[in-house]
Phi, psi and omega in degrees: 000136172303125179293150165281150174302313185279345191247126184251096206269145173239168220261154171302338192234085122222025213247128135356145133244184172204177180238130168317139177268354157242319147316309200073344165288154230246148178231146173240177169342101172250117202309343166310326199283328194322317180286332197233025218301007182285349164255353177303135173239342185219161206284335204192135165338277198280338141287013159290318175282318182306348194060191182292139157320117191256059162264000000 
């Protein structure tokens, strides 16, 4: 299948990341994410819920 012209795929490790505030484990950029990622803090629903790690 033919690349579309306008559209520009980027490679998965150009991606942004950030570290879970509760994992600690590193996530990276997700297009759900896209409008908000400056707030995104945690990698996953349960570690959302779970809140921050009191380490």
């Amino acid at each position: 299948m033919p690349q579309r012209s306008n559209h520009r795929m980027q490679k998965k490790s150009d991606l942004p990341s950030k570290v879970c505030l509760t994992c600690a484990r590193p996530f990276n950029w997700r297009k759900k994410w896209e409008r908000d990622w400056e707030n995104v803090r945690y990698c996953s629903d349960r570690c959302r819920q779970a809140g921050p790690s009191k380490t």
